[in-house]
XYZ file of C-alpha atoms in Angstrom:
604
model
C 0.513 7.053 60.000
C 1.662 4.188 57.980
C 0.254 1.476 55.035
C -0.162 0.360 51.948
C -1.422 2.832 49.039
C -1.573 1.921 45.329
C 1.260 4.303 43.803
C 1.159 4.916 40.241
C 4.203 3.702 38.746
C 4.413 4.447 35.030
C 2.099 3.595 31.592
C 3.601 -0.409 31.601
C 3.367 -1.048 35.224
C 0.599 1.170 36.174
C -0.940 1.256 39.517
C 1.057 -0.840 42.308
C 1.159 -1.488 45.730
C 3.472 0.662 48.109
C 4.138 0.989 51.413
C 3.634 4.432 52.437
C 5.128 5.941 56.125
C 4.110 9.443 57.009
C 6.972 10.684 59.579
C 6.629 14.267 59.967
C 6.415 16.629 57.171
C 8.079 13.709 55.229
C 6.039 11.050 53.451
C 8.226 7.759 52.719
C 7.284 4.559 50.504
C 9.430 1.589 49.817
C 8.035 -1.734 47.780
C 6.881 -3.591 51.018
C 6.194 -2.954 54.654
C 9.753 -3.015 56.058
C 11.750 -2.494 52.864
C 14.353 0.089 52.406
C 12.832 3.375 51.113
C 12.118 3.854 47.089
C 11.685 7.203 47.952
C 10.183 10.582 49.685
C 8.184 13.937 49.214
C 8.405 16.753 51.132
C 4.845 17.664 52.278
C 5.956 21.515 53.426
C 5.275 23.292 50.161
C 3.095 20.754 48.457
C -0.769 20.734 46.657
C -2.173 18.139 48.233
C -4.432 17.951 45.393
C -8.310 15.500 45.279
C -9.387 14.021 42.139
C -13.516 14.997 41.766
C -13.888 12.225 38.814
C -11.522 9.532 41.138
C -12.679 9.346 44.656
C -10.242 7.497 45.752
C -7.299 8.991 44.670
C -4.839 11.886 45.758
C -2.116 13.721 43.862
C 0.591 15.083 46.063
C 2.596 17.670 43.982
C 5.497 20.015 45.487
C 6.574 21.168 41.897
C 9.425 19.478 40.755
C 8.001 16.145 42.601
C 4.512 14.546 42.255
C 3.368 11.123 43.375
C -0.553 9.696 42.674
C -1.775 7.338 44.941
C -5.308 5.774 45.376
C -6.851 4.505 48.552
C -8.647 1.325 48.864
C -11.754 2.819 49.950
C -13.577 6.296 50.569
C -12.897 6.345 54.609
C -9.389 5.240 54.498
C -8.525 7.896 51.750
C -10.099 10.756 54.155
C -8.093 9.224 56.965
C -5.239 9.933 54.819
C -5.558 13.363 53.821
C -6.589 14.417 57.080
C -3.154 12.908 58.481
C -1.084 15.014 55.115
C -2.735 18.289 55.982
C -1.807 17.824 59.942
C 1.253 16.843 58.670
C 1.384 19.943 56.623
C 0.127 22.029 59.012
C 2.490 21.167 62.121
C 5.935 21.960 60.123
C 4.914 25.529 59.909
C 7.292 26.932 62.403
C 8.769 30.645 63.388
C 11.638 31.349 60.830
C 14.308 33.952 61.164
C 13.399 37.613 59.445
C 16.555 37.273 57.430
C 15.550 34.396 56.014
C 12.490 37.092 53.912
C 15.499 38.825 52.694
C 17.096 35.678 51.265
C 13.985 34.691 49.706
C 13.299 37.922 48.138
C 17.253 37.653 46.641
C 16.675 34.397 45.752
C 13.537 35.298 43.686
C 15.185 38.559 42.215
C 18.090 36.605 40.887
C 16.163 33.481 39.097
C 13.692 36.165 37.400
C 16.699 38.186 35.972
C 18.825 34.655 34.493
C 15.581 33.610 33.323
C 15.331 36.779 31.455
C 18.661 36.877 30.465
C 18.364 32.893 29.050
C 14.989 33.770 27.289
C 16.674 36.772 25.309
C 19.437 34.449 24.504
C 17.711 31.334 23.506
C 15.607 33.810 21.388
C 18.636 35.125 19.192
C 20.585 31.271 19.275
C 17.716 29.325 18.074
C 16.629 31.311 14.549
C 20.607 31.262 13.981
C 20.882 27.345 14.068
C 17.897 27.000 11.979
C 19.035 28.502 9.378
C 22.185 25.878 9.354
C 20.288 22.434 8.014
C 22.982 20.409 9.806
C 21.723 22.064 13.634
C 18.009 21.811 12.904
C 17.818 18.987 14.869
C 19.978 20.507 17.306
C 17.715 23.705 17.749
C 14.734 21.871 17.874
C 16.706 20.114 21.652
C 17.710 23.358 23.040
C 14.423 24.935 22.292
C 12.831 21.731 24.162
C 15.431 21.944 26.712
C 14.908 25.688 27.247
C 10.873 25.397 27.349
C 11.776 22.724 29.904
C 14.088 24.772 32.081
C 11.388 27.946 31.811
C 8.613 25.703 32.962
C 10.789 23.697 36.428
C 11.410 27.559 36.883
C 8.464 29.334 37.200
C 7.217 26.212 39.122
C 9.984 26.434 41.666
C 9.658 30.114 41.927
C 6.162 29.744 42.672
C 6.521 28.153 45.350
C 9.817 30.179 46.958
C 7.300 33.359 46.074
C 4.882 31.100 48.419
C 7.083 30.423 51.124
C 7.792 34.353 51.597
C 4.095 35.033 51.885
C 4.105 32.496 54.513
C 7.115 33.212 56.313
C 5.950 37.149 56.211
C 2.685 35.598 58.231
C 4.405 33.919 60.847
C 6.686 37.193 61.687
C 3.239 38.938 62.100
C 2.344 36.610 64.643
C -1.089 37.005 63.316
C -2.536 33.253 63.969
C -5.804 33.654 62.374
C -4.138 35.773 58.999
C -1.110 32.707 58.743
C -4.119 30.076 58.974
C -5.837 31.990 56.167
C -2.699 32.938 54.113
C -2.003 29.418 54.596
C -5.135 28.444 53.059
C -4.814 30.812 50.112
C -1.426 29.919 49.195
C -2.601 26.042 48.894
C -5.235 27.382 46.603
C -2.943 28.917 44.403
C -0.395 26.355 43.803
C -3.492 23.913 43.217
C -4.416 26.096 40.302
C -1.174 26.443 39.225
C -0.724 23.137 39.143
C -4.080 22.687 36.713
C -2.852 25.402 34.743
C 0.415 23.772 34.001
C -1.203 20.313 32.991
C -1.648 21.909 29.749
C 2.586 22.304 29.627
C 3.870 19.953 31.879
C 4.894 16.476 30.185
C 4.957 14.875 33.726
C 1.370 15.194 34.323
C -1.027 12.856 33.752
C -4.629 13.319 32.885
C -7.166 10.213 31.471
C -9.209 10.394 28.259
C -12.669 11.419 30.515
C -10.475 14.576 32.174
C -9.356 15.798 28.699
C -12.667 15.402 26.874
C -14.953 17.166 29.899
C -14.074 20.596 28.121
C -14.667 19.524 24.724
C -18.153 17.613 25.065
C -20.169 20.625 23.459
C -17.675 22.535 21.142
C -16.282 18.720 19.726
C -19.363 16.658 20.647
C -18.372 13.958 17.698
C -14.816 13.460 18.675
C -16.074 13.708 22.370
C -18.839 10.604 21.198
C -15.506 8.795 19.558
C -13.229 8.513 22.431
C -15.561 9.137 25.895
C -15.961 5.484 26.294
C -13.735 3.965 23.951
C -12.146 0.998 25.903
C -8.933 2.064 24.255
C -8.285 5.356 25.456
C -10.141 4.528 28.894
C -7.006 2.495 29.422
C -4.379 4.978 28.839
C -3.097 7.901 30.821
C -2.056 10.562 28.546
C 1.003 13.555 29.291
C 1.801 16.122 27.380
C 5.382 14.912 26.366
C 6.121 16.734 23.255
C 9.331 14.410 21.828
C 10.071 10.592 23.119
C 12.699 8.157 22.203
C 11.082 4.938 22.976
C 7.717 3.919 22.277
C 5.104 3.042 25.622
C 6.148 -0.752 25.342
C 9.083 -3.168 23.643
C 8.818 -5.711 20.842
C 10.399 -8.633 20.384
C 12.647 -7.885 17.570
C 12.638 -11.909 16.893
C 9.086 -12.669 16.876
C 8.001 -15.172 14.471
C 4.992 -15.606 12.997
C 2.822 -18.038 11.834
C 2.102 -16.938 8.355
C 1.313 -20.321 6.408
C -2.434 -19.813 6.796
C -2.134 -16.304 5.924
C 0.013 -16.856 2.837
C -1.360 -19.593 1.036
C -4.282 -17.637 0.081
C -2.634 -14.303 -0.831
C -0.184 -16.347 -3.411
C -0.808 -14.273 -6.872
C -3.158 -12.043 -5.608
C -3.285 -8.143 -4.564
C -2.325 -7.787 -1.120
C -3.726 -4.432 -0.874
C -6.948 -5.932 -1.442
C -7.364 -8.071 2.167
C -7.210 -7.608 5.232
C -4.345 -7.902 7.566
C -4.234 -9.471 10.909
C -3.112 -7.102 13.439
C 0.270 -8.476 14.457
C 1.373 -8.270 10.738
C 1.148 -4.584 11.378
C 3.245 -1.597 12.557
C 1.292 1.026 14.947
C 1.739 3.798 11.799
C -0.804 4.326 9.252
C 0.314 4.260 5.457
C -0.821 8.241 6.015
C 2.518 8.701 8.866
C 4.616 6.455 6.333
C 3.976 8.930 3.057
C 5.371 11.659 6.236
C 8.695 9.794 6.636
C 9.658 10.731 3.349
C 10.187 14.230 4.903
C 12.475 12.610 7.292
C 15.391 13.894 5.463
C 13.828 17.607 4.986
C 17.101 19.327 5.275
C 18.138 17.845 2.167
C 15.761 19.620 0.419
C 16.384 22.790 2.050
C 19.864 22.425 1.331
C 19.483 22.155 -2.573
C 17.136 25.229 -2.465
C 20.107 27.003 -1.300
C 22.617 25.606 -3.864
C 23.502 27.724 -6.844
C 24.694 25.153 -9.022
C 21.795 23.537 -11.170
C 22.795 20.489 -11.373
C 24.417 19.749 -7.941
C 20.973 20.676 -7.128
C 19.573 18.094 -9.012
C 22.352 15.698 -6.936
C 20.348 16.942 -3.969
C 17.190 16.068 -5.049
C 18.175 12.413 -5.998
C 19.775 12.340 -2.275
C 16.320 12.887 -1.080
C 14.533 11.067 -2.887
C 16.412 8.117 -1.748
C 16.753 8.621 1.912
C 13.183 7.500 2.656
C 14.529 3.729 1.757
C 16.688 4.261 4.900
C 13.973 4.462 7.036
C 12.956 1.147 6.274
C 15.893 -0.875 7.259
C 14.844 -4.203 8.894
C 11.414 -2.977 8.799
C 8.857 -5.849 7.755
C 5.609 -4.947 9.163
C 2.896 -3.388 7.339
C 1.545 0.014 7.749
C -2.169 0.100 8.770
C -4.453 0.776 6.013
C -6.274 4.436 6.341
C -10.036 4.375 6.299
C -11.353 6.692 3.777
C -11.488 10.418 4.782
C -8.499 9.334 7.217
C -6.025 12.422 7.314
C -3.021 13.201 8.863
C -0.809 16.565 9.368
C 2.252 18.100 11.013
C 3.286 21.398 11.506
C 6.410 22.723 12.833
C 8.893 25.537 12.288
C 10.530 23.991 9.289
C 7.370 22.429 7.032
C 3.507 21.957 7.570
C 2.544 18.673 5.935
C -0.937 17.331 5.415
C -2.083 14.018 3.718
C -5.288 12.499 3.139
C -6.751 8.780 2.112
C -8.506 9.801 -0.784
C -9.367 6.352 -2.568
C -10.298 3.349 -1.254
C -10.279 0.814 -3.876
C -7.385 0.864 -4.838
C -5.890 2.680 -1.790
C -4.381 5.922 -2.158
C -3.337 7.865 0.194
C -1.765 11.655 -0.804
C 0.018 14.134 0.655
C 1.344 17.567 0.444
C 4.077 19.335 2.021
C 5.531 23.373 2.067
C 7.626 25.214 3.669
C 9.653 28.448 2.710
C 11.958 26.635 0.388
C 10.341 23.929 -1.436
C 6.686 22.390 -2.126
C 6.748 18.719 -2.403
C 2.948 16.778 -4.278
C 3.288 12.486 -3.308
C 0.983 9.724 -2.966
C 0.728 6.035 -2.492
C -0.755 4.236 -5.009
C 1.009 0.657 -5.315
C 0.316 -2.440 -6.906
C 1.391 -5.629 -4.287
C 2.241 -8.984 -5.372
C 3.325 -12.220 -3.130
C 4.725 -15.563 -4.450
C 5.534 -18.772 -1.800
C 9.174 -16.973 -1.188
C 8.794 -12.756 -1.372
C 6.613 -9.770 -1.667
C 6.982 -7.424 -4.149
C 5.851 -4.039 -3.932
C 5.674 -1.594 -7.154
C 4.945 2.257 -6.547
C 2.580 3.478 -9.097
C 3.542 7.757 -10.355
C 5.582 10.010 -9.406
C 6.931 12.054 -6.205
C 6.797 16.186 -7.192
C 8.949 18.982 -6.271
C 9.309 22.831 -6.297
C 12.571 24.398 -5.327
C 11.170 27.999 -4.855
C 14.454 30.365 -5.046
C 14.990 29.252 -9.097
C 11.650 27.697 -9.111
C 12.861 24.235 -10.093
C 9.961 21.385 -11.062
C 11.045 18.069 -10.506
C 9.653 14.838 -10.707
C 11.156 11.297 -10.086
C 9.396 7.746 -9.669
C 9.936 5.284 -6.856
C 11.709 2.102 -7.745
C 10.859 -1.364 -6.860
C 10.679 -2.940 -2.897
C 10.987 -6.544 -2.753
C 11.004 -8.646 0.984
C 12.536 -11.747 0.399
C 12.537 -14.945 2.405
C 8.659 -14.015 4.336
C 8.222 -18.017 5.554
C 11.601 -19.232 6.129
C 15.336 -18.120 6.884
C 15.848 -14.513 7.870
C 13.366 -11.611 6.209
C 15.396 -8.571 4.391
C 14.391 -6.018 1.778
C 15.632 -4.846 -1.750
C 15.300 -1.523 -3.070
C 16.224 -1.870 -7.074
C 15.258 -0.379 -10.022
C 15.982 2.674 -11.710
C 14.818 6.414 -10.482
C 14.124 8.973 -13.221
C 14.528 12.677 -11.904
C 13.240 15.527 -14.303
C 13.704 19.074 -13.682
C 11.281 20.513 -16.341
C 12.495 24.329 -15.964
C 16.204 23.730 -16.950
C 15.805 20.359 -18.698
C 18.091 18.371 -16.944
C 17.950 14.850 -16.062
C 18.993 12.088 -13.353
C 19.510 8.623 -12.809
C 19.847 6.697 -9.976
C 19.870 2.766 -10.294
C 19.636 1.149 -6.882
C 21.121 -2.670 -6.962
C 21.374 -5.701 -4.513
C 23.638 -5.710 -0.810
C 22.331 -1.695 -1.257
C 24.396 -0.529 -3.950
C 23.255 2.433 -5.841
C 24.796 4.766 -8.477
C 23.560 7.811 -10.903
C 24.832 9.989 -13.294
C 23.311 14.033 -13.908
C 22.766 15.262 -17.189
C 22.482 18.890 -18.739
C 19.444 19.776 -21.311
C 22.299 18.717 -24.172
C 22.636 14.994 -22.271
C 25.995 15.906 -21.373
C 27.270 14.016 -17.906
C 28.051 16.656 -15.150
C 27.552 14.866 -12.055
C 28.442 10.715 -11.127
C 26.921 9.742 -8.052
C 27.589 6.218 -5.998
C 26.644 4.977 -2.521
C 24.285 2.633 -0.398
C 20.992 3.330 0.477
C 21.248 2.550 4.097
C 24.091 4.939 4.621
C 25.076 7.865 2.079
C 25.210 9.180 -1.200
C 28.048 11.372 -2.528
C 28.397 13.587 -5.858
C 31.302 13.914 -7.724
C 31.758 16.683 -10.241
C 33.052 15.049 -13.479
C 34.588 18.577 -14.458
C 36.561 18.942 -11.150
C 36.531 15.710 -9.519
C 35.056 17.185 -6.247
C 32.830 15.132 -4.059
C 30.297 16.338 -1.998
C 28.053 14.256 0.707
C 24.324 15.254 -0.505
C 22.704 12.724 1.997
C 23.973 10.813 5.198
C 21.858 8.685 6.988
C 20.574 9.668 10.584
C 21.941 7.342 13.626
C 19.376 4.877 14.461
C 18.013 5.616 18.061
C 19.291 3.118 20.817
C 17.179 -0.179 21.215
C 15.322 0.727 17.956
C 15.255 -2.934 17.155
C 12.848 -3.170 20.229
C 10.584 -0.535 18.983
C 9.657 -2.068 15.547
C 12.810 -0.623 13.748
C 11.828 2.803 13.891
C 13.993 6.181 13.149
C 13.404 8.706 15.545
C 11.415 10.766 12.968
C 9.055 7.907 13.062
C 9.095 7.198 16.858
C 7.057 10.509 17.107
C 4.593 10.183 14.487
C 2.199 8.513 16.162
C 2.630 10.227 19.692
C -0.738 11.406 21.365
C -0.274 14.074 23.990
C -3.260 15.811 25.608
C -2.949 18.992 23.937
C -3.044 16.903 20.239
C -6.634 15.283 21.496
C -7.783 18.743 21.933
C -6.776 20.239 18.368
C -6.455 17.294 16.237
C -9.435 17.285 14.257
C -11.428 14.040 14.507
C -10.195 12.166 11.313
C -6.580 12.389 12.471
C -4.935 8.817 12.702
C -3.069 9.324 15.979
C -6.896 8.960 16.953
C -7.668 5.616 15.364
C -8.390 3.485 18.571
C -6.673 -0.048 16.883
C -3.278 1.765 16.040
C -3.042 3.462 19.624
C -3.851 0.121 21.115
C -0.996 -2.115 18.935
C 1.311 1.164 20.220
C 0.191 0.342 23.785
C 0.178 -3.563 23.109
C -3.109 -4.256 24.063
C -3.160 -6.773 20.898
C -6.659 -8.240 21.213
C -7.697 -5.129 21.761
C -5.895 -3.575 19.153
C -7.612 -6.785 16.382
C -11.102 -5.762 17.915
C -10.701 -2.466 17.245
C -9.253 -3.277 13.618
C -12.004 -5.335 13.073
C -14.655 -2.971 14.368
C -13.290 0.043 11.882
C -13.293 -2.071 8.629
C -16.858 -3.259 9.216
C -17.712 -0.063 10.110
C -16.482 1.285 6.863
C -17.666 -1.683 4.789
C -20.858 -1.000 5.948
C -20.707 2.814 5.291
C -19.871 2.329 1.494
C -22.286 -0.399 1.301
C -24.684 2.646 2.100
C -23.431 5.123 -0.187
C -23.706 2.821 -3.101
C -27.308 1.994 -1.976
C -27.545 5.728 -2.171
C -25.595 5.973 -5.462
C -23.121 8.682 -3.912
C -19.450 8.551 -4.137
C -16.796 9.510 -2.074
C -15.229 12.837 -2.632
C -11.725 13.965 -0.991
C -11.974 16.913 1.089
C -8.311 18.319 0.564
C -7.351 17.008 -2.517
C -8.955 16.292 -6.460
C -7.588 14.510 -9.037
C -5.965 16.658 -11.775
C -3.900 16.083 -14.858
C -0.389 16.813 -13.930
C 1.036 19.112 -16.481
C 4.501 18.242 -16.766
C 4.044 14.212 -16.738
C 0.365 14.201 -17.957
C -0.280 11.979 -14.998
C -3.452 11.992 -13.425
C -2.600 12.536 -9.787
C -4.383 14.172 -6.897
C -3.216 17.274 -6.196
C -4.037 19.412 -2.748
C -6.495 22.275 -2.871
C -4.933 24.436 -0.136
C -7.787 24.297 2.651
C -6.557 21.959 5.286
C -5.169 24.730 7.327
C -8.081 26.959 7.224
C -11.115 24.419 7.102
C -9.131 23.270 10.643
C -9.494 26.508 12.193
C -12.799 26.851 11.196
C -13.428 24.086 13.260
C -12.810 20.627 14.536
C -15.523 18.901 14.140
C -16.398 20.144 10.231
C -14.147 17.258 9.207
């Protein structure tokens, strides 16, 4: 049997036409009737698997191989399957009795390596994490070895399958093979819905991911059953990518005139943005990439001397700059009650937009060495030739082995040249760090072409550390006692073709991911489920405006109500406090994200 199926291809290209040729137990397809082949799947061992929510389309899956393909109508997908299972059916021939024997060695040796890698992935990967420089490292093999585990157990499925089959045919037992046959079909067809939940291949849309959660989530379920978003996009359960799901034209112009002329002396924060001034993060991901550089941290926590420590500390607080190179685009504005988390085996973070007018978002992170209180509140100026942006408060930190508290401020950002020649950005101004258990102070003065140089004081103002370096690339420490230098931050290598991905690091490439197991736990206020930012990701652009537009009225409308009402907005996570070291009035975090969420989804 031979014609032409729609295949699909991949989230850009989607579903295309392919010419399909079943010869055999072999099922061909190549770009046009005649072409040379694009490829084949081996129907012997495979699910031959019908969608109930698609009637037109079949999955074919042999385990490390899986094709989806959709019929152009009801009959001619029926003729279809009929033709697989004969297909199937017919290569089921008498097989030598030693080839049981081989099977069953085959089987005995992948379950003892497996073992054996398991036990020794399990002792490797605690060892490297304790190194800051392998994090990152550990974090691949422990992807690469979840990986491995799962093609595994998948192949040895199906070798576990073809024994029980080939143990049928040496019976000679027609009617037991048929119904073997049968069972063994049924199995890998649930094994292959178990594994959806691990498999970052598989592909399941928004309405197969929801059906589950329609009565224990019924308000995320209302959010994103028929949002014409998420209706559009197939979602996998890839757990780490290094490109987003489409490129951007690292030259685009735009055509700001009309926008600029009326933003000229005013608060920026204060208007609305069209949706290709944007990046597809929310200002909620952005306060996360300051944990980019987490090691850093980790690292001073581990450093005996105090004020090499505090050389640390100003590394960090620096490196977030870096992740900004070449990046003009504004972060999406978080509606109010908008949160965001991570959690991972190095930190948990959690941040919140807590304020509106003016917005503030704030966030909190921990982990077993340090505790880190931030937020964004900025004041945002534009003139005919720049944009200036000044961060309002400070940035804390707890070092929890000498129980260090340390503040610093931000310094200023200014994006030059936003109508005509080429865009850059300046990071200047000074950054005061204050360690209020020992007394000791920092300075780091960041300058034009990225210069930047500090000096460490003791409690008595004496000078015990000079630091130099460039924001984009490194700082280094040099002990005015000794004269030895140390490296306290290095900038990360930028992933390849990040200029076509809105200049992002690879810590930000992944903020925004959506998987299908993050739809299921993410409570509903999460912004990887804001409908306009998914949709800019995807670029579905008018799509992605509409759905910008559709949010802000929505939320316009909402606090139109609660001052009707005379109610006003309260965070959930966080309330302001006076800080007690500064005096500042900041909003600190109350410590029930983590167990409000597993109380349950849908109480946010």
């Amino acid at each position: 049997m031979e014609g032409y199926l729609k295949k699909w291809i991949n989230i850009v290209s989607r579903w295309q036409d392919r010419y399909f040729i079943l010869n055999d137990h072999i099922l061909h397809y190549c770009e046009h009737q005649g072409g040379q082949s694009k490829g084949q799947i081996h129907l012997k061992v495979a699910a031959i698997i019908l969608v109930p929510e698609d009637p037109l389309k079949i999955i074919i899956n042999t385990g490390t191989n899986q094709i989806q393909v959709k019929a152009s109508s009801v009959p001619e997908k029926i003729e279809w399957v009929n033709a697989l299972k004969r297909a199937q059916e017919s290569c089921q021939e008498t097989i030598p009795r030693d080839c049981i024997k081989e099977v069953n060695d085959i089987l005995t040796d992948i379950w003892v390596t497996q073992a054996a890698f398991d036990e020794t992935l399990n002792v490797l990967v605690p060892k490297l994490e304790r190194q800051p420089k392998y994090v990152e490292l550990a974090e691949k093999l422990s992807e690469l070895g979840q990986k491995i585990k799962m093609n595994v157990t998948i192949c040895t499925q199906l070798l576990e399958v073809e024994k029980e089959k080939l143990e049928c045919q040496q019976s000679g037992d027609n009617q037991t093979l048929f119904q073997s046959f049968r069972n063994i079909t049924s199995r890998i067809d649930d094994f292959n819905r178990q594994s959806s939940t691990i498999s970052s291949s598989s592909s399941l849309s928004i309405q197969d991911i929801l059906e589950s959660l329609k009565y224990e989530q019924p308000i995320k379920y209302k959010n994103l059953i028929n949002n014409p978003v998420f209706q559009k996009i197939q979602f996998t359960n890839q757990q780490f990518r290094t490109a987003l799901p489409r490129t951007q034209d690292p030259n685009e112009k735009l055509k700001v005139w009309s926008f600029i002329k009326d933003m000229i002396g005013k608060d920026l924060s204060k208007f609305a943005v069209p949706v290709y001034f944007n990046e597809p993060l929310s200002m909620l991901q952005r306060l996360a990439e300051n944990l980019e550089y987490y090691q850093t941290l980790i690292e001073a926590n581990q450093e005996q001397d105090q004020w090499l420590r505090m050389c640390y500390v100003m590394g960090f607080g620096v490196s977030a700059y870096s992740s900004n190179i070449d990046r003009h685009k504004k972060p999406f504005n978080p509606i109010l009650g908008e949160t965001f988390e991570i959690q991972n085996k190095q930190f948990r973070f959690i941040s919140e937009q807590v304020s509106h007018h003016p917005p503030i978002s704030a966030g909190y992170a921990e982990s077993n060495d340090f505790e880190m209180q931030m937020q964004t509140d900025i004041k945002t100026k534009m003139s005919p030739r720049s944009m200036e942006v000044q961060p309002i408060g400070n940035v804390y930190i707890k070092l929890k082995q000498f129980n260090d508290q340390i503040s610093y401020n931000k310094c200023t950002t200014k994006v030059h040249n936003i109508i005509f020649g080429n865009m850059y950005i300046e990071h200047i101004g000074d950054m005061i760090f204050n360690n209020y258990a020992t007394n000791d102070k920092g300075v780091l003065t960041l300058s034009e072409n990225h210069k930047m140089v500090g000096t460490v004081y003791d409690n008595n103002g004496q000078e015990k550390y000079k630091l130099k370096g460039l924001w984009n690339d490194s700082l280094i420490a040099r002990n005015v006692q000794t004269g030895k230098e140390t490296v306290v931050w290095k900038r990360y290598d930028l992933p390849q073709d990040y200029k076509n991905y809105f200049f992002f690091t690879k810590f930000a490439l992944n903020l925004n991911l959506l998987n299908i197991d993050l739809i299921k736990q993410l409570p509903c206020t999460d912004c990887r489920l804001r409908p306009d930012q998914l949709a800019l990701e995807y670029g579905f652009i008018d799509l992605a405006a509409d759905e910008k537009h559709r949010l802000e009225q929505k939320q316009r409308q909402r606090r139109k109500e609660m001052q009707i009402a005379g109610q006003k907005h309260s965070p959930q996570f966080f309330e302001m406090i006076k800080e007690p070291c500064t005096n500042d009035m900041i909003y600190k975090y109350k410590g029930n994200y983590w167990r409000r969420k597993g109380e349950g989804l849908d109480l946010f």
